Tab-separated table of C-alpha atoms and ligand atoms in Angstrom:
chain	number	residue	atom	x	y	z
Y	52	UNK	CA	0.000	0.000	0.000
Y	53	UNK	CA	1.525	3.297	-0.993
Y	54	UNK	CA	-0.823	6.081	0.011
Y	55	UNK	CA	-3.735	5.819	2.374
Y	56	UNK	CA	-5.806	8.965	2.158
Y	57	UNK	CA	-7.565	9.504	5.438
Y	58	UNK	CA	-11.242	8.597	5.270
Y	59	UNK	CA	-13.936	10.976	6.483
Y	60	UNK	CA	-14.306	11.077	10.293
Y	61	UNK	CA	-17.600	9.165	10.194
Y	62	UNK	CA	-16.107	6.414	8.045
Y	63	UNK	CA	-13.006	6.318	10.199
Y	64	UNK	CA	-15.191	5.751	13.233
Y	65	UNK	CA	-17.041	2.955	11.474
Y	66	UNK	CA	-13.756	1.301	10.452
Y	67	UNK	CA	-12.511	1.572	14.010
Y	68	UNK	CA	-15.661	0.029	15.373
Y	69	UNK	CA	-15.400	-2.816	12.921
Y	70	UNK	CA	-11.695	-3.258	13.614
Y	71	UNK	CA	-11.754	-3.115	17.378
Y	72	UNK	CA	-15.018	-4.915	18.025
Y	73	UNK	CA	-14.044	-7.974	20.103
Y	74	UNK	CA	-15.106	-11.424	18.922
Y	75	UNK	CA	-18.829	-11.665	19.612
Y	76	UNK	CA	-19.786	-12.487	23.151
Y	77	UNK	CA	-16.219	-13.085	24.263
Y	78	UNK	CA	-17.433	-12.531	27.830
Y	79	UNK	CA	-19.824	-15.440	27.758
Y	80	UNK	CA	-17.395	-18.121	28.806
Y	81	UNK	CA	-15.252	-20.798	27.204
Y	82	UNK	CA	-15.040	-21.086	23.422
Y	83	UNK	CA	-16.925	-24.358	23.423
Y	84	UNK	CA	-19.176	-24.149	20.381
Y	85	UNK	CA	-21.953	-26.223	21.926
Y	86	UNK	CA	-23.930	-24.532	24.663
Y	87	UNK	CA	-22.233	-21.186	24.125
Y	88	UNK	CA	-25.544	-19.615	23.260
Y	89	UNK	CA	-28.709	-21.608	23.881
Y	90	UNK	CA	-30.473	-22.053	20.558
Y	91	UNK	CA	-34.246	-21.732	20.345
Y	92	UNK	CA	-35.976	-25.104	20.592
Y	93	UNK	CA	-37.224	-25.007	16.980
Y	94	UNK	CA	-33.624	-24.613	15.757
Y	95	UNK	CA	-32.385	-27.435	18.006
Y	96	UNK	CA	-35.088	-29.626	16.476
Y	97	UNK	CA	-33.807	-29.208	12.913
Y	98	UNK	CA	-31.823	-32.002	11.272
Y	99	UNK	CA	-28.136	-31.064	11.024
Y	100	UNK	CA	-26.058	-31.279	7.877
Y	101	UNK	CA	-22.591	-30.188	6.743
Y	102	UNK	CA	-22.503	-27.762	3.799
Y	103	UNK	CA	-20.636	-28.864	0.679
Y	104	UNK	CA	-18.348	-26.022	-0.415
Y	105	UNK	CA	-16.854	-25.816	-3.910
Y	106	UNK	CA	-14.164	-23.779	-5.630
Y	107	UNK	CA	-14.969	-21.851	-8.836
Y	108	UNK	CA	-16.104	-22.687	-11.453
Y	109	UNK	CA	-17.844	-25.554	-9.625
Y	110	UNK	CA	-21.182	-25.299	-7.835
Y	111	UNK	CA	-22.502	-27.648	-5.117
Y	112	UNK	CA	-25.401	-29.863	-6.291
Y	113	UNK	CA	-29.057	-28.756	-5.926
Y	114	UNK	CA	-31.021	-29.924	-2.875
Y	115	UNK	CA	-33.098	-33.074	-2.914
Y	116	UNK	CA	-34.562	-32.409	0.530
Y	117	UNK	CA	-37.900	-30.612	0.911
Y	118	UNK	CA	-37.467	-29.498	4.548
Y	119	UNK	CA	-35.328	-26.953	6.423
Y	120	UNK	CA	-32.084	-27.994	8.087
Y	121	UNK	CA	-29.413	-26.606	10.361
Y	122	UNK	CA	-26.465	-26.307	7.988
Y	123	UNK	CA	-22.905	-26.143	9.314
Y	124	UNK	CA	-20.562	-24.020	7.192
Y	125	UNK	CA	-16.816	-24.047	7.854
Y	126	UNK	CA	-14.963	-21.411	5.893
Y	127	UNK	CA	-11.219	-20.924	6.257
Y	128	UNK	CA	-9.429	-17.650	5.570
Y	129	UNK	CA	-5.968	-18.018	4.047
Y	130	UNK	CA	-3.478	-15.488	2.716
Y	131	UNK	CA	-1.761	-17.141	-0.261
Y	132	UNK	CA	0.633	-16.211	-3.076
Y	133	UNK	CA	-0.798	-17.291	-6.438
Y	134	UNK	CA	-0.644	-16.497	-10.113
Y	135	UNK	CA	-2.558	-13.393	-11.262
Y	136	UNK	CA	-1.292	-13.620	-14.855
Y	137	UNK	CA	1.594	-15.295	-16.676
Y	138	UNK	CA	4.732	-14.306	-14.784
Y	139	UNK	CA	2.740	-12.169	-12.320
Y	140	UNK	CA	2.127	-13.208	-8.729
Y	141	UNK	CA	-0.013	-11.638	-6.033
Y	142	UNK	CA	-0.665	-12.209	-2.323
Y	143	UNK	CA	-4.371	-13.000	-2.359
Y	144	UNK	CA	-6.475	-12.966	0.798
Y	145	UNK	CA	-8.987	-15.745	0.308
Y	146	UNK	CA	-11.976	-17.580	1.680
Y	147	UNK	CA	-10.886	-21.165	1.182
Y	148	UNK	CA	-7.544	-20.791	-0.641
Y	149	UNK	CA	-8.573	-19.266	-3.962
Y	150	UNK	CA	-10.436	-16.338	-5.499
Y	151	UNK	CA	-13.380	-16.145	-5.522
Y	152	UNK	CA	-14.161	-17.756	-2.141
Y	153	UNK	CA	-15.898	-21.108	-1.841
Y	154	UNK	CA	-19.428	-21.309	-3.222
Y	155	UNK	CA	-21.934	-21.884	-0.411
Y	156	UNK	CA	-25.362	-23.357	-1.165
Y	157	UNK	CA	-28.202	-23.401	1.346
Y	158	UNK	CA	-31.980	-23.639	1.092
Y	159	UNK	CA	-34.502	-20.896	1.871
Y	160	UNK	CA	-35.525	-21.271	5.527
Y	161	UNK	CA	-32.327	-23.126	6.559
Y	162	UNK	CA	-30.579	-22.036	9.738
Y	163	UNK	CA	-26.857	-21.679	9.094
Y	164	UNK	CA	-24.284	-22.238	11.807
Y	165	UNK	CA	-21.375	-20.328	10.360
Y	166	UNK	CA	-17.767	-20.905	11.439
Y	167	UNK	CA	-15.099	-18.509	10.200
Y	168	UNK	CA	-11.605	-19.910	10.779
Y	169	UNK	CA	-8.599	-17.644	10.238
Y	170	UNK	CA	-5.517	-19.771	9.468
Y	171	UNK	CA	-2.573	-19.332	11.904
Y	172	UNK	CA	-0.297	-18.294	9.022
Y	173	UNK	CA	-2.469	-15.222	8.305
Y	174	UNK	CA	-0.954	-11.846	9.069
Y	175	UNK	CA	-4.244	-10.025	9.639
Y	176	UNK	CA	-7.640	-10.397	11.260
Y	177	UNK	CA	-10.617	-10.839	8.909
Y	178	UNK	CA	-14.374	-11.187	9.125
Y	179	UNK	CA	-17.319	-11.820	6.794
Y	180	UNK	CA	-20.379	-9.847	5.710
Y	181	UNK	CA	-22.828	-12.140	3.913
Y	182	UNK	CA	-25.475	-10.251	1.969
Y	183	UNK	CA	-27.786	-13.208	2.637
Y	184	UNK	CA	-27.855	-12.385	6.360
Y	185	UNK	CA	-30.598	-10.367	7.990
Y	186	UNK	CA	-28.756	-8.795	10.911
Y	187	UNK	CA	-26.190	-6.099	11.724
Y	188	UNK	CA	-23.221	-5.998	9.366
Y	189	UNK	CA	-24.387	-9.214	7.689
Y	190	UNK	CA	-22.376	-11.090	10.307
Y	191	UNK	CA	-19.305	-8.841	10.204
Y	192	UNK	CA	-19.408	-7.781	13.842
Y	193	UNK	CA	-19.855	-11.396	15.028
Y	194	UNK	CA	-17.050	-12.851	12.938
Y	195	UNK	CA	-14.063	-10.537	13.467
Y	196	UNK	CA	-11.358	-13.180	13.817
Y	197	UNK	CA	-7.650	-12.902	14.608
Y	198	UNK	CA	-5.095	-15.224	12.941
Y	199	UNK	CA	-5.288	-18.698	14.457
Y	200	UNK	CA	-8.783	-18.076	15.844
Y	201	UNK	CA	-12.277	-19.174	14.935
Y	202	UNK	CA	-15.648	-17.396	15.252
Y	203	UNK	CA	-19.171	-18.678	15.114
Y	204	UNK	CA	-22.602	-17.181	14.577
Y	205	UNK	CA	-25.974	-18.423	13.396
Y	206	UNK	CA	-28.472	-16.919	10.981
Y	207	UNK	CA	-31.581	-17.926	9.110
Y	208	UNK	CA	-31.674	-17.631	5.316
Y	209	UNK	CA	-34.952	-15.733	5.016
Y	210	UNK	CA	-34.758	-14.533	1.391
Y	211	UNK	CA	-34.035	-16.726	-1.606
Y	212	UNK	CA	-31.432	-15.322	-3.992
Y	213	UNK	CA	-27.789	-15.348	-4.968
Y	214	UNK	CA	-25.768	-13.195	-2.611
Y	215	UNK	CA	-22.239	-11.838	-2.440
Y	216	UNK	CA	-20.209	-12.278	0.715
Y	217	UNK	CA	-17.044	-10.305	1.451
Y	218	UNK	CA	-14.626	-9.238	4.136
Y	219	UNK	CA	-15.575	-6.074	6.020
Y	220	UNK	CA	-12.398	-5.486	7.990
Y	221	UNK	CA	-10.752	-2.078	7.642
Y	222	UNK	CA	-9.537	-0.969	5.198
Y	223	UNK	CA	-12.484	-2.733	3.553
Y	224	UNK	CA	-11.640	-1.919	-0.103
Y	225	UNK	CA	-8.184	-3.422	0.419
Y	226	UNK	CA	-9.521	-6.670	1.884
Y	227	UNK	CA	-11.998	-7.009	-0.971
Y	228	UNK	CA	-9.398	-5.814	-3.479
Y	229	UNK	CA	-7.118	-8.635	-2.360
Y	230	UNK	CA	-9.790	-11.195	-3.241
Y	231	UNK	CA	-11.987	-11.554	-0.166
Y	232	UNK	CA	-15.363	-12.246	-1.785
Y	233	UNK	CA	-17.529	-15.128	-2.905
Y	234	UNK	CA	-21.150	-16.196	-3.481
Y	235	UNK	CA	-23.778	-17.820	-1.299
Y	236	UNK	CA	-26.857	-19.208	-3.014
Y	237	UNK	CA	-30.066	-19.394	-1.016
Y	238	UNK	CA	-32.045	-21.770	-3.187
Y	239	UNK	CA	-35.797	-21.034	-3.238
Y	240	UNK	CA	-37.925	-23.587	-1.331
Y	241	UNK	CA	-39.456	-24.771	-4.591
Y	242	UNK	CA	-35.993	-25.172	-6.152
Y	243	UNK	CA	-34.675	-23.788	-9.442
Y	244	UNK	CA	-35.480	-25.227	-12.884
Y	245	UNK	CA	-33.119	-28.146	-13.539
Y	246	UNK	CA	-30.247	-27.470	-15.976
Y	247	UNK	CA	-27.407	-29.612	-17.362
Y	248	UNK	CA	-24.557	-27.453	-16.037
Y	249	UNK	CA	-24.215	-24.911	-13.265
Y	250	UNK	CA	-21.080	-22.757	-13.171
Y	251	UNK	CA	-19.628	-20.194	-10.766
Y	252	UNK	CA	-17.920	-17.115	-12.201
Y	253	UNK	CA	-17.004	-13.996	-10.300
Y	254	UNK	CA	-15.470	-10.757	-11.491
Y	255	UNK	CA	-13.132	-8.554	-9.492
Y	256	UNK	CA	-10.430	-6.005	-10.190
Y	257	UNK	CA	-6.854	-5.897	-8.906
Y	258	UNK	CA	-4.941	-2.725	-8.171
Y	259	UNK	CA	-1.322	-3.787	-8.626
Y	260	UNK	CA	1.607	-1.413	-8.231
Y	261	UNK	CA	2.940	-2.648	-11.598
Y	262	UNK	CA	1.225	-2.198	-14.923
Y	263	UNK	CA	-0.714	-4.983	-16.636
Y	264	UNK	CA	1.717	-7.795	-17.400
Y	265	UNK	CA	4.612	-6.419	-15.343
Y	266	UNK	CA	6.323	-9.525	-14.014
Y	267	UNK	CA	7.062	-10.506	-10.434
Y	268	UNK	CA	5.199	-10.358	-7.135
Y	269	UNK	CA	2.823	-7.395	-7.191
Y	270	UNK	CA	1.313	-5.622	-4.209
Y	271	UNK	CA	-1.875	-3.643	-3.616
Y	272	UNK	CA	-1.743	0.013	-4.665
Y	273	UNK	CA	-4.155	2.068	-2.558
Y	274	UNK	CA	-3.761	5.203	-4.685
Y	275	UNK	CA	-4.868	3.304	-7.825
Y	276	UNK	CA	-7.764	1.792	-5.865
Y	277	UNK	CA	-8.977	5.201	-4.721
Y	278	UNK	CA	-8.793	6.446	-8.315
Y	279	UNK	CA	-10.526	3.240	-9.538
Y	280	UNK	CA	-7.772	2.560	-12.087
Y	281	UNK	CA	-7.111	-1.172	-11.869
Y	282	UNK	CA	-4.469	-2.715	-14.145
Y	283	UNK	CA	-6.418	-6.011	-13.921
Y	284	UNK	CA	-10.097	-6.865	-14.220
Y	285	UNK	CA	-10.470	-10.643	-14.135
Y	286	UNK	CA	-12.839	-13.570	-13.803
Y	287	UNK	CA	-12.178	-16.105	-11.054
Y	288	UNK	CA	-9.071	-14.475	-9.667
Y	289	UNK	CA	-6.618	-14.609	-12.572
Y	290	UNK	CA	-6.115	-13.724	-16.213
Y	291	UNK	CA	-6.871	-16.882	-18.218
Y	292	UNK	CA	-8.657	-18.729	-15.392
Y	293	UNK	CA	-11.377	-19.802	-17.850
Y	294	UNK	CA	-9.510	-20.202	-21.148
Y	295	UNK	CA	-7.882	-23.076	-23.021
Y	296	UNK	CA	-8.159	-26.323	-21.074
Y	297	UNK	CA	-9.753	-24.455	-18.146
Y	298	UNK	CA	-12.720	-23.281	-20.254
Y	299	UNK	CA	-16.274	-24.083	-19.192
Y	300	UNK	CA	-17.785	-26.856	-21.297
Y	301	UNK	CA	-21.166	-28.018	-22.570
Y	302	UNK	CA	-22.615	-30.104	-25.379
Y	303	UNK	CA	-24.994	-28.949	-28.080
Y	304	UNK	CA	-28.579	-29.105	-26.791
Y	305	UNK	CA	-27.637	-28.726	-23.126
Y	306	UNK	CA	-28.713	-25.962	-20.771
Y	307	UNK	CA	-26.249	-23.882	-18.779
Y	308	UNK	CA	-26.768	-21.693	-15.734
Y	309	UNK	CA	-24.010	-19.300	-14.704
Y	310	UNK	CA	-24.021	-17.833	-11.229
Y	311	UNK	CA	-22.170	-14.603	-11.863
Y	312	UNK	CA	-21.134	-12.219	-9.115
Y	313	UNK	CA	-19.055	-9.079	-8.851
Y	314	UNK	CA	-16.746	-8.698	-5.883
Y	315	UNK	CA	-15.410	-5.358	-7.059
Y	316	UNK	CA	-14.323	-3.604	-4.875
Y	317	UNK	CA	-15.479	-0.859	-7.276
Y	318	UNK	CA	-16.418	-1.711	-10.856
Y	319	UNK	CA	-19.830	-2.669	-12.213
Y	320	UNK	CA	-19.805	-5.383	-14.884
Y	321	UNK	CA	-21.630	-5.494	-18.210
Y	322	UNK	CA	-21.803	-9.273	-18.341
Y	323	UNK	CA	-22.145	-10.731	-21.828
Y	324	UNK	CA	-21.442	-14.003	-23.616
Y	325	UNK	CA	-20.315	-13.426	-27.194
Y	326	UNK	CA	-22.471	-15.520	-29.518
Y	327	UNK	CA	-25.179	-16.410	-27.010
Y	328	UNK	CA	-28.408	-14.815	-25.859
Y	329	UNK	CA	-29.454	-15.324	-22.264
Y	330	UNK	CA	-32.797	-17.146	-22.449
Y	331	UNK	CA	-33.326	-16.043	-18.845
Y	332	UNK	CA	-31.693	-13.531	-16.563
Y	333	UNK	CA	-32.659	-13.322	-12.915
Y	334	UNK	CA	-32.025	-9.602	-12.611
Y	335	UNK	CA	-29.947	-8.691	-9.579
Y	336	UNK	CA	-30.117	-12.388	-8.673
Y	337	UNK	CA	-33.486	-12.227	-6.904
Y	338	UNK	CA	-34.293	-15.692	-8.378
Y	339	UNK	CA	-38.016	-15.035	-8.660
Y	340	UNK	CA	-39.161	-13.452	-11.941
Y	341	UNK	CA	-36.643	-13.827	-14.770
Y	342	UNK	CA	-36.224	-11.411	-17.660
Y	343	UNK	CA	-36.104	-13.193	-21.006
Y	344	UNK	CA	-33.974	-12.855	-24.137
Y	345	UNK	CA	-31.262	-10.601	-22.761
Y	346	UNK	CA	-27.936	-9.759	-24.463
Y	347	UNK	CA	-25.965	-8.024	-21.695
Y	348	UNK	CA	-26.822	-7.676	-18.040
Y	349	UNK	CA	-25.516	-5.117	-15.609
Y	350	UNK	CA	-24.121	-6.554	-12.388
Y	351	UNK	CA	-23.224	-4.087	-9.656
Y	352	UNK	CA	-20.232	-4.337	-7.388
Y	353	UNK	CA	-21.394	-6.372	-4.425
Y	354	UNK	CA	-24.169	-7.869	-6.541
Y	355	UNK	CA	-24.898	-10.914	-8.658
Y	356	UNK	CA	-27.035	-12.413	-11.376
Y	357	UNK	CA	-27.993	-15.854	-12.577
Y	358	UNK	CA	-28.248	-16.392	-16.334
Y	359	UNK	CA	-29.563	-19.414	-18.200
Y	360	UNK	CA	-29.282	-20.425	-21.821
Y	361	UNK	CA	-29.447	-23.460	-24.069
Y	362	UNK	CA	-26.450	-23.985	-26.332
Y	363	UNK	CA	-27.606	-24.704	-29.866
Y	364	UNK	CA	-24.419	-24.789	-31.926
Y	365	UNK	CA	-20.821	-25.875	-31.335
Y	366	UNK	CA	-17.939	-23.460	-30.942
Y	367	UNK	CA	-16.169	-21.255	-28.459
Y	368	UNK	CA	-18.326	-18.663	-26.721
Y	369	UNK	CA	-16.515	-15.848	-24.985
Y	370	UNK	CA	-17.541	-14.517	-21.583
Y	371	UNK	CA	-16.707	-10.843	-21.218
Y	372	UNK	CA	-17.319	-7.687	-19.322
Y	373	UNK	CA	-18.615	-5.751	-22.334
Y	374	UNK	CA	-16.725	-2.693	-21.119
Y	375	UNK	CA	-14.323	-4.183	-23.599
Y	376	UNK	CA	-10.910	-2.831	-22.725
Y	377	UNK	CA	-11.408	-4.740	-19.493
Y	378	UNK	CA	-11.844	-7.908	-21.539
Y	379	UNK	CA	-9.124	-7.367	-24.121
Y	380	UNK	CA	-6.549	-5.409	-22.118
Y	381	UNK	CA	-7.160	-6.272	-18.473
Y	382	UNK	CA	-8.160	-9.943	-18.414
Y	383	UNK	CA	-11.967	-10.089	-18.021
Y	384	UNK	CA	-12.378	-12.826	-20.593
Y	385	UNK	CA	-13.411	-16.467	-20.259
Y	386	UNK	CA	-14.570	-19.243	-22.562
Y	387	UNK	CA	-17.398	-21.709	-22.865
Y	388	UNK	CA	-16.493	-24.498	-25.277
Y	389	UNK	CA	-19.465	-26.237	-26.806
Y	390	UNK	CA	-18.976	-29.533	-28.616
Y	391	UNK	CA	-21.393	-31.443	-30.820
Y	392	UNK	CA	-22.899	-31.464	-34.268
Y	393	UNK	CA	-23.288	-28.276	-36.302
Y	394	UNK	CA	-26.719	-26.865	-36.985
Y	395	UNK	CA	-26.414	-24.998	-40.277
Y	396	UNK	CA	-29.931	-23.629	-40.019
Y	397	UNK	CA	-29.102	-21.725	-36.835
Y	398	UNK	CA	-25.545	-20.890	-37.789
Y	399	UNK	CA	-23.616	-21.345	-41.009
Y	400	UNK	CA	-20.535	-22.583	-39.240
Y	401	UNK	CA	-17.975	-19.880	-40.049
Y	402	UNK	CA	-15.993	-19.354	-36.858
Y	403	UNK	CA	-15.432	-15.614	-36.597
Y	404	UNK	CA	-14.276	-15.723	-32.979
Y	405	UNK	CA	-11.350	-17.948	-33.899
Y	406	UNK	CA	-9.642	-15.119	-35.742
Y	407	UNK	CA	-10.064	-12.299	-33.352
Y	408	UNK	CA	-9.692	-14.192	-30.099
Y	409	UNK	CA	-8.751	-17.788	-30.671
Y	410	UNK	CA	-5.289	-16.751	-31.720
Y	411	UNK	CA	-4.757	-14.823	-28.529
Y	412	UNK	CA	-6.113	-17.428	-26.188
Y	413	UNK	CA	-4.932	-20.660	-27.768
Y	414	UNK	CA	-1.589	-19.560	-29.162
Y	415	UNK	CA	-1.047	-17.345	-26.140
Y	416	UNK	CA	-1.519	-20.116	-23.603
Y	417	UNK	CA	0.552	-22.546	-25.699
Y	418	UNK	CA	3.225	-19.921	-25.813
Y	419	UNK	CA	3.043	-19.395	-22.034
Y	420	UNK	CA	3.619	-23.119	-21.505
Y	421	UNK	CA	6.600	-23.001	-23.813
Y	422	UNK	CA	7.945	-19.979	-21.905
Y	423	UNK	CA	7.775	-21.896	-18.611
Y	424	UNK	CA	9.609	-24.790	-20.290
Y	425	UNK	CA	12.336	-22.451	-21.540
Y	426	UNK	CA	12.728	-20.827	-18.119
Y	427	UNK	CA	13.405	-24.293	-16.716
Y	428	UNK	CA	15.925	-25.006	-19.452
Y	429	UNK	CA	17.731	-21.715	-18.818
Y	430	UNK	CA	18.079	-22.559	-15.143
Y	431	UNK	CA	19.562	-25.918	-16.214
Y	432	UNK	CA	21.935	-24.285	-18.702
Y	433	UNK	CA	23.204	-21.756	-16.194
Y	434	UNK	CA	24.250	-24.613	-13.954
Y	435	UNK	CA	26.346	-26.353	-16.600
Y	436	UNK	CA	27.122	-23.801	-19.277
Y	437	UNK	CA	27.374	-20.026	-19.405
Y	438	UNK	CA	26.400	-19.845	-23.101
Y	439	UNK	CA	22.783	-18.944	-22.557
Y	440	UNK	CA	22.332	-16.039	-24.938
Y	441	UNK	CA	20.476	-18.149	-27.513
Y	442	UNK	CA	17.971	-19.432	-25.009
Y	443	UNK	CA	17.395	-15.994	-23.504
Y	444	UNK	CA	16.519	-14.671	-26.933
Y	445	UNK	CA	14.213	-17.601	-27.565
Y	446	UNK	CA	12.428	-16.942	-24.289
Y	447	UNK	CA	12.089	-13.244	-25.027
Y	448	UNK	CA	10.538	-14.194	-28.355
Y	449	UNK	CA	8.029	-16.527	-26.675
Y	450	UNK	CA	6.982	-13.790	-24.271
Y	451	UNK	CA	6.809	-11.390	-27.195
Y	452	UNK	CA	4.574	-13.808	-29.053
Y	453	UNK	CA	2.052	-13.528	-26.221
Y	454	UNK	CA	2.121	-9.734	-26.557
Y	455	UNK	CA	1.793	-10.024	-30.344
Y	456	UNK	CA	-1.165	-12.419	-30.112
Y	457	UNK	CA	-2.859	-10.094	-27.636
Y	458	UNK	CA	-2.422	-6.871	-29.589
Y	459	UNK	CA	-0.518	-6.575	-32.873
Y	460	UNK	CA	-2.149	-9.601	-34.552
Y	461	UNK	CA	-5.439	-7.726	-34.866
Y	462	UNK	CA	-3.914	-5.561	-37.592
Y	463	UNK	CA	-0.726	-7.270	-38.763
Y	464	UNK	CA	-2.462	-10.714	-38.657
Y	465	UNK	CA	-1.326	-13.799	-36.716
Y	466	UNK	CA	0.929	-14.846	-39.622
Y	467	UNK	CA	2.547	-11.377	-39.815
Y	468	UNK	CA	1.496	-10.937	-43.443
Y	469	UNK	CA	-0.719	-7.887	-42.844
Y	470	UNK	CA	-3.720	-7.049	-45.019
Y	471	UNK	CA	-3.196	-5.586	-48.490
Y	472	UNK	CA	-3.964	-1.876	-48.611
Y	473	UNK	CA	-4.617	-1.649	-44.855
Y	474	UNK	CA	-1.821	-3.090	-42.735
Y	475	UNK	CA	1.770	-3.614	-43.906
Y	476	UNK	CA	3.417	-7.011	-43.472
Y	477	UNK	CA	5.981	-7.653	-40.745
Y	478	UNK	CA	6.904	-11.060	-42.144
Y	479	UNK	CA	9.754	-10.423	-44.586
Y	480	UNK	CA	9.296	-6.618	-44.345
Y	481	UNK	CA	12.360	-4.920	-45.889
Y	482	UNK	CA	11.370	-1.759	-44.019
Y	483	UNK	CA	11.345	-3.553	-40.669
Y	484	UNK	CA	14.538	-5.502	-41.218
Y	485	UNK	CA	16.500	-2.409	-42.343
Y	486	UNK	CA	16.396	-0.498	-39.051
Y	487	UNK	CA	15.780	-1.721	-35.492
Y	488	UNK	CA	15.902	1.723	-33.857
Y	489	UNK	CA	13.176	2.914	-36.228
Y	490	UNK	CA	11.019	-0.134	-35.464
Y	491	UNK	CA	11.287	0.493	-31.707
Y	492	UNK	CA	10.325	4.129	-32.288
Y	493	UNK	CA	7.299	3.109	-34.407
Y	494	UNK	CA	5.950	0.770	-31.761
Y	495	UNK	CA	6.447	3.374	-29.016
Y	496	UNK	CA	5.345	6.510	-30.804
Y	497	UNK	CA	3.184	5.170	-33.645
Y	498	UNK	CA	3.473	5.927	-37.340
Y	499	UNK	CA	1.395	7.845	-39.845
Y	500	UNK	CA	1.799	8.993	-43.393
Y	501	UNK	CA	2.985	6.970	-46.377
Y	502	UNK	CA	5.279	4.013	-45.737
Y	503	UNK	CA	6.648	1.678	-48.399
Y	504	UNK	CA	7.089	-1.963	-47.472
Y	505	UNK	CA	8.392	-4.432	-50.076
Y	506	UNK	CA	7.562	-1.988	-52.857
Y	507	UNK	CA	3.968	-1.334	-51.791
Y	508	UNK	CA	2.987	1.987	-50.221
Y	509	UNK	CA	0.432	2.254	-47.427
Y	510	UNK	CA	-0.777	5.556	-46.040
Y	511	UNK	CA	-2.471	4.834	-42.762
Y	512	UNK	CA	-2.000	5.150	-39.009
Y	513	UNK	CA	-0.361	2.832	-36.516
Y	514	UNK	CA	-1.389	3.781	-32.957
Y	515	UNK	CA	1.412	4.484	-30.432
Y	516	UNK	CA	1.853	1.811	-27.777
Y	517	UNK	CA	3.908	3.693	-25.192
Y	518	UNK	CA	0.979	4.043	-22.801
Y	519	UNK	CA	-0.104	0.438	-23.319
Y	520	UNK	CA	3.084	-1.628	-23.212
Y	521	UNK	CA	6.032	-1.697	-20.826
Y	522	UNK	CA	9.626	-1.456	-22.090
Y	523	UNK	CA	9.982	-5.177	-21.448
Y	524	UNK	CA	6.872	-5.992	-23.458
Y	525	UNK	CA	8.066	-3.867	-26.384
Y	526	UNK	CA	11.532	-5.449	-26.298
Y	527	UNK	CA	9.910	-8.886	-26.206
Y	528	UNK	CA	7.371	-8.272	-28.972
Y	529	UNK	CA	10.008	-6.877	-31.319
Y	530	UNK	CA	12.355	-9.760	-30.527
Y	531	UNK	CA	9.484	-12.017	-31.564
Y	532	UNK	CA	8.737	-9.990	-34.717
Y	533	UNK	CA	12.441	-10.041	-35.689
Y	534	UNK	CA	12.617	-13.813	-35.289
Y	535	UNK	CA	9.216	-15.081	-36.452
Y	536	UNK	CA	7.916	-16.131	-39.897
Y	537	UNK	CA	11.445	-16.520	-41.327
Y	538	UNK	CA	12.675	-13.087	-40.141
Y	539	UNK	CA	16.190	-13.076	-38.676
Y	540	UNK	CA	17.441	-10.515	-36.176
Y	541	UNK	CA	19.063	-9.843	-32.812
Y	542	UNK	CA	17.191	-9.741	-29.543
Y	543	UNK	CA	16.002	-6.232	-28.678
Y	544	UNK	CA	17.143	-5.187	-25.217
Y	545	UNK	CA	14.978	-3.385	-22.686
Y	546	UNK	CA	17.586	-0.644	-22.299
Y	547	UNK	CA	17.394	0.244	-26.018
Y	548	UNK	CA	13.627	0.601	-25.726
Y	549	UNK	CA	13.976	2.672	-22.580
Y	550	UNK	CA	16.499	5.008	-24.226
Y	551	UNK	CA	14.148	5.663	-27.140
Y	552	UNK	CA	11.128	6.095	-24.861
Y	553	UNK	CA	13.025	8.773	-22.924
Y	554	UNK	CA	14.528	10.635	-25.882
Y	555	UNK	CA	13.338	14.232	-25.918
Y	556	UNK	CA	13.796	15.666	-29.429
T	18	LIG	CU1	-10.182	-9.547	5.382
């Protein structure tokens, strides 16, 4: 955390109250869960069951029972270092070890005995505010729990719906911003319509000190959070958590329900699935009257929705926040892969998504795997042999390929051949190969006016990338461009890019 602007006095008081409130009823004797507080006879009479908790994108199964129960929920808080993006790590604060927190499913009318356990390795106290709770702070005041301690409280799930839960320990936006949120479903007494697949997806943004893609362990940047300028907006806690072999799946003819929540801490999502129409949306996740035939649904921070649709044709369907720079530049992009026979009446079968996204996701994740492999090989080489220049260049090119497939390919095409009359080729470009300094300058500062590549003149505009890419990313992407599709060239160093970025004339 870099800067913590002081909150207003009223807010400060609230934070203090939340922070210093002792564990509920600490004066009522030993921490023996049974008999601590006498439960009303009608609660004691309920059958007891243990809640099944699942990690995203999985959802616990629907209820078969038709009666209310006393449901025991054990949720463990853990502070863990995990991957936020390729090469980027982050210390997440979690409910259950990953972001979003475990999915909790109860039935309308159930009485929930909630245990919040804060792992001894945690550095901070935490608590939980469940939006499904009717009671002060949604449980926050009763669950303030120091590391190595456990709190308990009981509530009745009065309203059916899909609810967000989150940490409410000061500074609250930081606890949420580090990943402390999840969903609790209070299934209506009459149940929900059966579907073939239920999935759990949650959006949240991360305010890292480094820019998008900057490698290494990143920490929370309070100034960026206050300005609501997150470098990352992601689904299920990481860039790529739902792409490639981690995509959601379904078969043609099946029905899918997605429980979609937004942890925030700040941004509202415009949730959309490219190539699908939501047959039903339960607006704001009230789970009573659905809207029908919806394209995009607005999900507030600290809110949720449930969407249902039947998949009619095979292909890859892309989940996005339709505030699209979040999807294409900050990570809020997932996939649903549908397999099965084509239906040429509904859809002719031409896969448009494959060109504008498939390349990024499939090639990109392949390339990330290859990068990890090369990192391992470099470590090996260093042990036995100092001649590692070749491998370093190869690794830079693999990283650069990921940048290329996320950005440049849209114009210069995945094969580097460009589009006649619109975008010049990079593959075999005499213009490119003649001058590396000039190429670095073009990527940083852009280019407009006539340019002749391999005898053909184009007069168009290439947008500058200096605000979008880091020096490392530019060095990597050009190393890739200079060594892909038959091109031959040296690795481009970060210091050369930096020098040109900083030149003043
Ligand atoms: Cu917390």
